Short mmCIF file of C-alpha atoms in Angstrom, two decimals:
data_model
loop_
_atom_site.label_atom_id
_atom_site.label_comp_id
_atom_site.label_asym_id
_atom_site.label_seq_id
_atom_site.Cartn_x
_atom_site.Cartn_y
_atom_site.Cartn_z
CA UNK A 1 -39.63 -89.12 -72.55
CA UNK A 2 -40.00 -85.24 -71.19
CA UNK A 3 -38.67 -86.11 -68.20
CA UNK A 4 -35.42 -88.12 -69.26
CA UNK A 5 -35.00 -85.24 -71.62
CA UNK A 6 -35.22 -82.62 -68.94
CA UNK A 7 -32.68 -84.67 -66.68
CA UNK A 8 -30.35 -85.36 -69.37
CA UNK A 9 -30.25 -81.40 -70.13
CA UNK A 10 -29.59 -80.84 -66.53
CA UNK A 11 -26.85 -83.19 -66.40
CA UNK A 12 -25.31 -81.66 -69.78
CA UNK A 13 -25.43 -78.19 -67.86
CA UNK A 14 -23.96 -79.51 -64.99
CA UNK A 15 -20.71 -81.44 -66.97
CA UNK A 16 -20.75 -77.85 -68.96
CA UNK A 17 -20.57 -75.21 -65.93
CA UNK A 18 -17.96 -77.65 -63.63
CA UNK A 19 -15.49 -77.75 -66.91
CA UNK A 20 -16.21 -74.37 -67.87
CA UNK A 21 -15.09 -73.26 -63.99
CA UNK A 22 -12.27 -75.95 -64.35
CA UNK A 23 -11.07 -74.34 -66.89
CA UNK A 24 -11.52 -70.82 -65.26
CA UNK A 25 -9.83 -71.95 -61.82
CA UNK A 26 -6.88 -73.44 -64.31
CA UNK A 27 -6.18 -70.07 -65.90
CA UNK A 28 -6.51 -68.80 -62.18
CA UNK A 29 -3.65 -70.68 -60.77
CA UNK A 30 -0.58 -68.84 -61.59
CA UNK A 31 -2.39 -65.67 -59.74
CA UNK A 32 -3.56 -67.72 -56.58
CA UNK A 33 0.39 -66.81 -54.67
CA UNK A 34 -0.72 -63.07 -55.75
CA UNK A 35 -3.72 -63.23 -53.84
CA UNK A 36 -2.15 -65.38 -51.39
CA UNK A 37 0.01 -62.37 -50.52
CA UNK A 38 -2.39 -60.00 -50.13
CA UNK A 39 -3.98 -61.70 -47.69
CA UNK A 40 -0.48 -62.38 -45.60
CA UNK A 41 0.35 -58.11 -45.90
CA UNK A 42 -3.24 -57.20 -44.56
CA UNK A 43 -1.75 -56.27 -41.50
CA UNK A 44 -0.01 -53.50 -42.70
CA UNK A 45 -1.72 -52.93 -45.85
CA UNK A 46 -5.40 -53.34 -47.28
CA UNK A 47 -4.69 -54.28 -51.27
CA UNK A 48 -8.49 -53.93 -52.86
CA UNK A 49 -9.32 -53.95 -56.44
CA UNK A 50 -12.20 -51.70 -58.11
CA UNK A 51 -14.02 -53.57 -60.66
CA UNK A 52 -15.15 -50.76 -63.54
CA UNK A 53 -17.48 -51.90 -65.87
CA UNK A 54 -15.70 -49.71 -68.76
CA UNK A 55 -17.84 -51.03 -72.03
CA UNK A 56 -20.19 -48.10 -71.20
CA UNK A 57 -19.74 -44.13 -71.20
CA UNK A 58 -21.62 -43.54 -68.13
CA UNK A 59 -19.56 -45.88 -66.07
CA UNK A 60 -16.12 -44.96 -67.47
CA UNK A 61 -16.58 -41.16 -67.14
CA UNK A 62 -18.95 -41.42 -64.33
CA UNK A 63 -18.57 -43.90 -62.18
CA UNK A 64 -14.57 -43.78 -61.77
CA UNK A 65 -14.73 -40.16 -61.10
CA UNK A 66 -17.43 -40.97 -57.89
CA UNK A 67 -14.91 -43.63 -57.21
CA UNK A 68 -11.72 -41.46 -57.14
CA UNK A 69 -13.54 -38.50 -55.65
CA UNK A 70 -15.04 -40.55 -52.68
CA UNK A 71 -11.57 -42.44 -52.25
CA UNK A 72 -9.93 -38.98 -51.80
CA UNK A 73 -12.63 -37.62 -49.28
CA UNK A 74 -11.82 -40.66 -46.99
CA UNK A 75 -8.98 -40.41 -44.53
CA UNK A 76 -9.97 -43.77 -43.60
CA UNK A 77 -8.02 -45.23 -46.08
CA UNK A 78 -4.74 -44.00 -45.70
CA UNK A 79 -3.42 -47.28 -45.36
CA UNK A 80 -5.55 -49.00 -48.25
CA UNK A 81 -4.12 -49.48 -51.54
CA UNK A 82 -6.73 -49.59 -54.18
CA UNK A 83 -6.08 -50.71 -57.91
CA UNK A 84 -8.56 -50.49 -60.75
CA UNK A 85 -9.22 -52.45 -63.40
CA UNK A 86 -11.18 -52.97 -66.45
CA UNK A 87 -14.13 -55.91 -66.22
CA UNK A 88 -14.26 -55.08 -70.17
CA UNK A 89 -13.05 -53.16 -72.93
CA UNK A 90 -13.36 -49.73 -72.45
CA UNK A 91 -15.71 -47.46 -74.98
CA UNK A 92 -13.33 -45.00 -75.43
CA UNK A 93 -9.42 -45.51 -75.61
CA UNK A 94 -8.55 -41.84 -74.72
CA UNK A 95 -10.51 -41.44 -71.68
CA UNK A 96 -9.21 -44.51 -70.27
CA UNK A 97 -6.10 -43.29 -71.43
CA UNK A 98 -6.21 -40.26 -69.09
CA UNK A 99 -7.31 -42.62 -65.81
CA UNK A 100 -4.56 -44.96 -66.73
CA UNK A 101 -2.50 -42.07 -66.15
CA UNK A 102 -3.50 -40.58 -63.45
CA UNK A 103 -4.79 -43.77 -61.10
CA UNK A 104 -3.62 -47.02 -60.73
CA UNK A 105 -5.01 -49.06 -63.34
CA UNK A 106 -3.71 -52.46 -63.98
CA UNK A 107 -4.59 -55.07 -65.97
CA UNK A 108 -3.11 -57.84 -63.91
CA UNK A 109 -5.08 -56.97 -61.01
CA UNK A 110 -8.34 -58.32 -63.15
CA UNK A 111 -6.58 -61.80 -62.92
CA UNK A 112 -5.37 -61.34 -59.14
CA UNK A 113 -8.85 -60.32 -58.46
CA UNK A 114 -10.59 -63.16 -59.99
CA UNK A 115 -8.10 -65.71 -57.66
CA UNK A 116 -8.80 -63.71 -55.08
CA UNK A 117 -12.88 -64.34 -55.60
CA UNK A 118 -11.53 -68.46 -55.58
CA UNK A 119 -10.71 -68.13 -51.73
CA UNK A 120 -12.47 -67.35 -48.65
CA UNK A 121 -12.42 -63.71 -47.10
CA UNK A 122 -12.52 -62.16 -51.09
CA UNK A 123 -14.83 -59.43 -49.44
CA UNK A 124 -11.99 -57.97 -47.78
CA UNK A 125 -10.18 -56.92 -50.90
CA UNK A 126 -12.70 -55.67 -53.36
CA UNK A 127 -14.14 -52.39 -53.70
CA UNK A 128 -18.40 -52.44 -53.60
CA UNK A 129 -19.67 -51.67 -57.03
CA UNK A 130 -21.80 -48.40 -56.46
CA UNK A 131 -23.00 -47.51 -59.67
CA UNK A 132 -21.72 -44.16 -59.60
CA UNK A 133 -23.73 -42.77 -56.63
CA UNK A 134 -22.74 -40.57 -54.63
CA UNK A 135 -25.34 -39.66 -51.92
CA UNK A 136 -22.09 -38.85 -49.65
CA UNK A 137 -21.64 -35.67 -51.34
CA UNK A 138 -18.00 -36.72 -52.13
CA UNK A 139 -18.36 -35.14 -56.09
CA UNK A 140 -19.32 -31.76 -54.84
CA UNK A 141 -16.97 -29.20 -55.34
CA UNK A 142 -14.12 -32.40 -55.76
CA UNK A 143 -11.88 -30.70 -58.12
CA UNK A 144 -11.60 -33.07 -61.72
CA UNK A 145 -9.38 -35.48 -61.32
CA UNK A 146 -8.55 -36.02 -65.80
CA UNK A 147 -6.63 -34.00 -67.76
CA UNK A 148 -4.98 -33.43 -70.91
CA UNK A 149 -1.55 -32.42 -71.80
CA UNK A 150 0.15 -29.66 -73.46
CA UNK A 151 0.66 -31.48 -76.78
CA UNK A 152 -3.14 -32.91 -76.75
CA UNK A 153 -4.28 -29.62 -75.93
CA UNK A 154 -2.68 -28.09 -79.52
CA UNK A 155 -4.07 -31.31 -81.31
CA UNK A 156 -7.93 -30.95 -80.09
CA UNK A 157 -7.31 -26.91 -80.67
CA UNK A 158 -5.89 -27.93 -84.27
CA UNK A 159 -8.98 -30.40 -84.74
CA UNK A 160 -11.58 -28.01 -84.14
CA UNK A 161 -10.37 -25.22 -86.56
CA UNK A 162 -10.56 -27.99 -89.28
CA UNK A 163 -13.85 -29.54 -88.36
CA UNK A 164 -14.99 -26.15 -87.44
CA UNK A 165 -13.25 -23.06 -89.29
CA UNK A 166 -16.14 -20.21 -87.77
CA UNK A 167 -15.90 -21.21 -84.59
CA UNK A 168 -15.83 -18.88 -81.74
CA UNK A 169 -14.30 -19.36 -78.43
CA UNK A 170 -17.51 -20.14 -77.03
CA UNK A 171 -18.45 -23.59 -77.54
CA UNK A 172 -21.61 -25.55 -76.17
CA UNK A 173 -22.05 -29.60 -76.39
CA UNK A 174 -25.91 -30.89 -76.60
CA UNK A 175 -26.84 -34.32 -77.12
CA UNK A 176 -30.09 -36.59 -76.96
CA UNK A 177 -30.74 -39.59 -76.13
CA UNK A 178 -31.69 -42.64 -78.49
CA UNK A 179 -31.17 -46.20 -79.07
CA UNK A 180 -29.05 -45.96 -82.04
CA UNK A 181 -25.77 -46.16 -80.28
CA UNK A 182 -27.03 -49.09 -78.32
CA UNK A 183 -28.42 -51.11 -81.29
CA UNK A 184 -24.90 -50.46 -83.15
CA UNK A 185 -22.34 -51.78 -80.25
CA UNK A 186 -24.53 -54.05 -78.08
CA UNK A 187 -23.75 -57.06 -80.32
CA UNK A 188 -27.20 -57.99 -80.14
CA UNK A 189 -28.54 -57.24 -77.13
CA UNK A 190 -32.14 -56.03 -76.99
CA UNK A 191 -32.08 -52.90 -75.08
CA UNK A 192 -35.33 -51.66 -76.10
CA UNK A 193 -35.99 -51.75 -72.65
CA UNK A 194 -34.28 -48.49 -72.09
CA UNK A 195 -36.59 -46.71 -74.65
CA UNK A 196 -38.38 -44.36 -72.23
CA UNK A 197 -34.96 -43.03 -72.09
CA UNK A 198 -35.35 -41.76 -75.73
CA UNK A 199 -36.28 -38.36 -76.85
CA UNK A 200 -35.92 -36.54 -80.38
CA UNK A 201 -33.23 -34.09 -81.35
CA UNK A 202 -35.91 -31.86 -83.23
CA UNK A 203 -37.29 -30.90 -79.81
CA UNK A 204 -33.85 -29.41 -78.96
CA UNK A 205 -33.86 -27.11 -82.10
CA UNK A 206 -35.11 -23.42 -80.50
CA UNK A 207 -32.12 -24.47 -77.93
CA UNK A 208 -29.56 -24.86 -80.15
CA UNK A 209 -30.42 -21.72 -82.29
CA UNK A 210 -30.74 -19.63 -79.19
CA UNK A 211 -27.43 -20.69 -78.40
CA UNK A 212 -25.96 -19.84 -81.92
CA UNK A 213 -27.69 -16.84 -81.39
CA UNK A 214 -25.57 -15.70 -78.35
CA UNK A 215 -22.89 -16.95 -80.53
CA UNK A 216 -21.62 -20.07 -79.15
CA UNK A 217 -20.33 -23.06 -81.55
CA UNK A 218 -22.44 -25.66 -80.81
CA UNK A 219 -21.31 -29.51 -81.49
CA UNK A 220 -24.37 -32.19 -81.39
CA UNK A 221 -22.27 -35.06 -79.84
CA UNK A 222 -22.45 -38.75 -80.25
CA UNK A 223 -20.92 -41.36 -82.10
CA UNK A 224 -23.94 -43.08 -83.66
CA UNK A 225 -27.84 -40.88 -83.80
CA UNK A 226 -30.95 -42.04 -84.93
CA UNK A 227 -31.83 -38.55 -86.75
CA UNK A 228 -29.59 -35.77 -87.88
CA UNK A 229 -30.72 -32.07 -87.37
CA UNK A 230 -29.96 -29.65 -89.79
CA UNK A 231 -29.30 -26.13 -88.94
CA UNK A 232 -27.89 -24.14 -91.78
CA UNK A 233 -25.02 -22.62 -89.62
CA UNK A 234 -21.62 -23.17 -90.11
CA UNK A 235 -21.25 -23.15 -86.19
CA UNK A 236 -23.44 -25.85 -85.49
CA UNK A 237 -21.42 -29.24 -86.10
CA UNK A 238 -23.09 -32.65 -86.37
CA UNK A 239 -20.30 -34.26 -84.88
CA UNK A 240 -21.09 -37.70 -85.73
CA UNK A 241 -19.92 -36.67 -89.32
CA UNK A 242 -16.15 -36.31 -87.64
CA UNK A 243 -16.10 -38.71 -84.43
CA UNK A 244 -13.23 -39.58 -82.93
CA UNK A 245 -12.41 -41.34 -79.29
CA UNK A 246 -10.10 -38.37 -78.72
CA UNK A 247 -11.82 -35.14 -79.98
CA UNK A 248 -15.16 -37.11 -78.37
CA UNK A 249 -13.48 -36.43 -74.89
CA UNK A 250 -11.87 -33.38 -76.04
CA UNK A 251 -14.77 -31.12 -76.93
CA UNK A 252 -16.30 -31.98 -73.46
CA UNK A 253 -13.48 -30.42 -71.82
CA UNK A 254 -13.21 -27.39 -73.77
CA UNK A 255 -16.96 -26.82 -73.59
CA UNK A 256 -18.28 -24.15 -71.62
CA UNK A 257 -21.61 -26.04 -71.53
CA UNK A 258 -23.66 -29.00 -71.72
CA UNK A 259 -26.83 -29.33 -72.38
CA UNK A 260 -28.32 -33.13 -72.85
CA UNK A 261 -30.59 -36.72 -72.43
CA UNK A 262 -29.81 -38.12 -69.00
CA UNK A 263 -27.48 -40.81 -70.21
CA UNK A 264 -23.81 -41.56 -70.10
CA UNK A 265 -22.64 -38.89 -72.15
CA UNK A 266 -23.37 -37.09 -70.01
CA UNK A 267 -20.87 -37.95 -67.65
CA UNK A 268 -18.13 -36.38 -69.85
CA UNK A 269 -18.72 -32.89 -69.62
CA UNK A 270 -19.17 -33.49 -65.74
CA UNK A 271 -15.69 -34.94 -65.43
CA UNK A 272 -14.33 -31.81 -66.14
CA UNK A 273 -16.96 -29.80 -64.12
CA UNK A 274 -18.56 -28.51 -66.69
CA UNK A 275 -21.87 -26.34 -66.52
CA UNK A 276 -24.90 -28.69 -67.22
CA UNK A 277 -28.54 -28.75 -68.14
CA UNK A 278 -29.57 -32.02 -68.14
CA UNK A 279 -32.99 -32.58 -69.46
CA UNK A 280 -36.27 -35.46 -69.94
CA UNK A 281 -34.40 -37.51 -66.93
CA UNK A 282 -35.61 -40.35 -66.43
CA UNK A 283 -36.57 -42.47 -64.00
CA UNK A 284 -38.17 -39.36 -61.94
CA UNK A 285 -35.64 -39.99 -58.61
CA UNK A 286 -32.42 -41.29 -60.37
CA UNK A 287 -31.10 -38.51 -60.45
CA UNK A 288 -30.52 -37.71 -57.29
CA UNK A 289 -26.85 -39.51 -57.64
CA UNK A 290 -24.46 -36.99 -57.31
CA UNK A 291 -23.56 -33.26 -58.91
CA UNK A 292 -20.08 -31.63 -59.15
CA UNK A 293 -20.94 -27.99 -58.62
CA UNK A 294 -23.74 -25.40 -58.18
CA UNK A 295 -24.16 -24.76 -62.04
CA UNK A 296 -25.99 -28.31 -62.69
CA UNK A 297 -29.68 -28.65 -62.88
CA UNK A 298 -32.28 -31.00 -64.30
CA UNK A 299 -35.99 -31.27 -65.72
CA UNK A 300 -37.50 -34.83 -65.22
CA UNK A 301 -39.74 -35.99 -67.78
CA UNK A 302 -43.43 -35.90 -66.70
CA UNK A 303 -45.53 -39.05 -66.20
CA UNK A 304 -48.97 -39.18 -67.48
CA UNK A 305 -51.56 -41.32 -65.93
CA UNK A 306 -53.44 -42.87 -68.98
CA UNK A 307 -56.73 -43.85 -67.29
CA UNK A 308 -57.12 -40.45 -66.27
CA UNK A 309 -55.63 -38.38 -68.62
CA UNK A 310 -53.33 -35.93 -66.21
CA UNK A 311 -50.00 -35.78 -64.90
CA UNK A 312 -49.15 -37.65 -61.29
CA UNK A 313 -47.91 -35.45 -58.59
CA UNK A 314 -44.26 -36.30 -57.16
CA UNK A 315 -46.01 -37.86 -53.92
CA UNK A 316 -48.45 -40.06 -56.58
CA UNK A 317 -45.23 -41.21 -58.35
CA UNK A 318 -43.54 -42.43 -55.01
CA UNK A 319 -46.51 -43.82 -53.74
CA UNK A 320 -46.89 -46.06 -56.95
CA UNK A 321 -42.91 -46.90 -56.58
CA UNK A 322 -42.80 -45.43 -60.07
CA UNK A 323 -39.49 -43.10 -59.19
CA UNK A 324 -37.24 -45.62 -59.49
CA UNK A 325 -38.13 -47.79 -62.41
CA UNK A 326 -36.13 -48.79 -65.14
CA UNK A 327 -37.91 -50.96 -67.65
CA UNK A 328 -39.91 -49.53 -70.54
CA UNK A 329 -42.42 -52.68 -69.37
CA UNK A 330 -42.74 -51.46 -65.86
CA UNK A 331 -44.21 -48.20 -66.85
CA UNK A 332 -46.57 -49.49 -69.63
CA UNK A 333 -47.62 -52.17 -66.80
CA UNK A 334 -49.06 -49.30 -64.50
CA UNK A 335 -50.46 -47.32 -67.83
CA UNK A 336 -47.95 -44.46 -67.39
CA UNK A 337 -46.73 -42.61 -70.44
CA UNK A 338 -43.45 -40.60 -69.94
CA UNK A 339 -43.59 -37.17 -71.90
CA UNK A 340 -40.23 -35.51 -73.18
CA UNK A 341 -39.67 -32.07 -72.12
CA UNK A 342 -41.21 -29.75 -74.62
CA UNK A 343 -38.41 -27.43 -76.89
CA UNK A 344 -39.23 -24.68 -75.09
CA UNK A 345 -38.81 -26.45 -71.36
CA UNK A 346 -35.21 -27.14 -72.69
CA UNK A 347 -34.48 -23.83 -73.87
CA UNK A 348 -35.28 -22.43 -70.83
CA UNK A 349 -33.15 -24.77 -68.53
CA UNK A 350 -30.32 -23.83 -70.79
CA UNK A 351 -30.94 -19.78 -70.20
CA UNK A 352 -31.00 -20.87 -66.40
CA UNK A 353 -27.85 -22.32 -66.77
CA UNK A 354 -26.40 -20.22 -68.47
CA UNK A 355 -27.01 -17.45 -65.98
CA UNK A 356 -25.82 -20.00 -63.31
CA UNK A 357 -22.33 -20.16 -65.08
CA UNK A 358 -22.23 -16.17 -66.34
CA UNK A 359 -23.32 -15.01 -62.78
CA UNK A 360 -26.08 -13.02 -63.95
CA UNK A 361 -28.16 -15.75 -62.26
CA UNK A 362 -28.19 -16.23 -57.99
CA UNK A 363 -31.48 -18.56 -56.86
CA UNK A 364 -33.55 -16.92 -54.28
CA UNK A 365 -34.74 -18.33 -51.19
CA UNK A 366 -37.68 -19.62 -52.94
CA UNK A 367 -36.00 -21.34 -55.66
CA UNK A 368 -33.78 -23.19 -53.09
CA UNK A 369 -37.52 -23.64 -50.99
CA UNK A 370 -38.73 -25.39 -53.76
CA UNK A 371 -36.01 -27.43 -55.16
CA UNK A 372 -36.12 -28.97 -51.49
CA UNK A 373 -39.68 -29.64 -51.49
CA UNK A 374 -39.27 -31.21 -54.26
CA UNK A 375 -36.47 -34.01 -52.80
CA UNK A 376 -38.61 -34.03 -49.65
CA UNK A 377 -41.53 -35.67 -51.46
CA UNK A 378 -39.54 -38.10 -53.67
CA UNK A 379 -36.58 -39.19 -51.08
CA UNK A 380 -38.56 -38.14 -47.72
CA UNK A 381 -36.00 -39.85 -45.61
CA UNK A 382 -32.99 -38.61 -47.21
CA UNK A 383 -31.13 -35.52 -46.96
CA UNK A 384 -31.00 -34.51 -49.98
CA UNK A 385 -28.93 -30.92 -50.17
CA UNK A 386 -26.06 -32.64 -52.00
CA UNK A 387 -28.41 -34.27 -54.69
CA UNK A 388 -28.93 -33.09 -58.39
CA UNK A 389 -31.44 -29.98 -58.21
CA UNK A 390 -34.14 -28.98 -60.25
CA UNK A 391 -34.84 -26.25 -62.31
CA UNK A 392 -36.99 -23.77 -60.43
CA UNK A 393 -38.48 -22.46 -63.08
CA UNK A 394 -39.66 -25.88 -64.47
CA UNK A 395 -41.22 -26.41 -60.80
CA UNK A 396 -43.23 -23.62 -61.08
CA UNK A 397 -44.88 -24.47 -64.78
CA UNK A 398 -45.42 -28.29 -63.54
CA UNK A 399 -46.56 -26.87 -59.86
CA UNK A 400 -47.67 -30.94 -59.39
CA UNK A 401 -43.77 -32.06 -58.70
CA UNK A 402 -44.06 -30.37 -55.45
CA UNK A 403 -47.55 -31.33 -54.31
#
């Protein structure tokens, strides 16, 4: 009885998948002549279509700006026409907005794309998925490639006087990460396997007030947060209170800095080159991806071996091909504990960067020294001078992440 069970479910699948891609290769037929045509104009020009997976903040900031940046660099394609498109909806309408007017974005080329994947030779006309890497160094120094007009420039200027009436010219974004936006929009998906991601907002407190302090405006971004923080200051803004797609993108670009949870938020502020402390990264190598400009840094968080109660060295981490994974599970499997970065970790990347970005800060030989020793032990095989760096001063408290 299993057994005829087991083959009647199979067959079931089977009837279900051929009229599910019978109905697929239906709605694909009007398109097949477009990709047809592609195919007979190769010779004097490549058409390929970039596939932009837009339902998520780090790919529709980050990602398309690698993209454009690396497409750019490449002289190489001079005669390659390249048209984006959407795999899903996008996350937020006025950032796509801006690429939609500034890059060839088309909607039709998702259709022309998918009849192109029906015939042989697809390869040819799509653009590899990369993630958003960008080991090339393409992103460094790449000038930002969105922008907002005149007339959105007086509306986000308009915005913040009402959401903010004391604020100064100075204004600083900082964000956490936590699983509250996730468990909101991911239509119930479980991604509780990003949770090592996580870290509180109350850690980021002496930060924040420092900042006040020197008497920026500070907005805590994001559109959905597990815990508010209240600082009695009418420049500090929980901006979740006022969130909008538009004023979301705007207050990135009229920042003067970032400080935040590795996590695709990030990926804003960078878009428009912004200076950035980026803090409890994790996994410990991921972010060597990319970075825009000198005036980025990062602090990892720290894995802690359970059995032995201590912290693993950078060359303990690769060994146990712990730098790279990205599953809650995986880390709980090899009894590692990730630890945030402790408030007064993050306040001090933010000083750095600060400095960085004011010019009262220049790295000495040594800091460079050990930023590199560093990437040597976790990508020993890389060259690594175009990667995300690390703060120098964190290196020297944790002296383990270059032994």
């Amino acid at each position: 009885m299993r057994l005829a069970a087991k083959i009647r479910n199979a067959m079931i699948k089977k009837v279900r998948d051929f009229l599910w891609r019978t109905r697929v290769i239906i709605k694909l037929l009007p398109f097949l002549p477009l990709a047809l045509g592609i195919r007979l104009i190769r010779p004097f020009v490549l058409v390929r279509f970039c596939e932009i997976f837009a339902s998520r903040l780090g790919h529709l900031a980050g990602t398309v700006d690698v993209y454009v940046c690396q497409r750019d660099a490449d002289p190489g394609r001079a005669r390659i026409k390249e048209v984006i498109y959407w795999f899903d909806t996008p996350c937020n309408r006025q950032l796509a907005n801006m690429w939609e007017r500034s890059q060839p974005v088309s909607a039709l080329a998702r259709h022309i794309d998918m009849a192109n994947r029906l015939l042989p030779g697809h390869e040819a006309h799509s653009v590899p998925f990369h993630g958003g890497n960008d080991r090339s160094g393409a992103l460094n120094n790449a000038p930002q490639k969105v922008f907002f007009t005149a007339a959105e420039r007086a509306r986000g200027e308009a915005r913040i006087a009402e959401i903010a009436p004391a604020a100064t010219n100075r204004i600083a974004c900082v964000f956490n990460r936590d699983s509250e936006y996730l468990n909101r929009t991911g239509q119930g998906t479980d991604y509780s396997y990003h949770n090592y991601r996580d870290s509180r907002i109350a850690d980021y407190r002496p930060m924040i007030e420092s900042l006040l302090d020197d008497g920026y405006t500070v907005f805590r971004m994001g559109e959905h947060v597990a815990e508010r923080l209240e600082i009695d200051n009418p420049r500090y803004i929980e901006f979740t209170d006022f969130y909008d797609d538009f004023m979301d993108v705007y207050l990135f670009n009229r920042c003067d800095l970032q400080v935040g949870a590795a996590s695709g938020i990030v990926c804003l502020g960078r878009a428009f080159r912004k200076p950035t402390a980026m803090v409890n990264s994790a996994p410990l190598f991921t972010t060597s991806h990319y970075r825009t400009h000198e005036m980025e840094l990062f602090i990892p968080k720290l894995y802690w071996l359970k059995s032995e109660s201590r912290y693993l060295k950078t060359s303990e981490v690769r060994a146990l091909n712990a730098g790279f994974l990205d599953r809650s599970a995986q880390f709980e499997d090899l009894g590692i504990e990730l630890h945030d970065n402790l408030p007064e970790d993050i306040l001090s990347i933010s000083k750095e960067v600060q400095g960085l970005a004011e010019g009262s800060l220049r790295f000495t030989d040594d800091d460079i020294s050990l930023q590199q020793a560093f990437w040597a032990l976790a990508l020993p095989h890389e060259d690594c001078r175009e990667f995300f760096q690390i703060s120098p001063s964190f290196v020297r408290k944790y002296p383990f992440l270059v032994e």
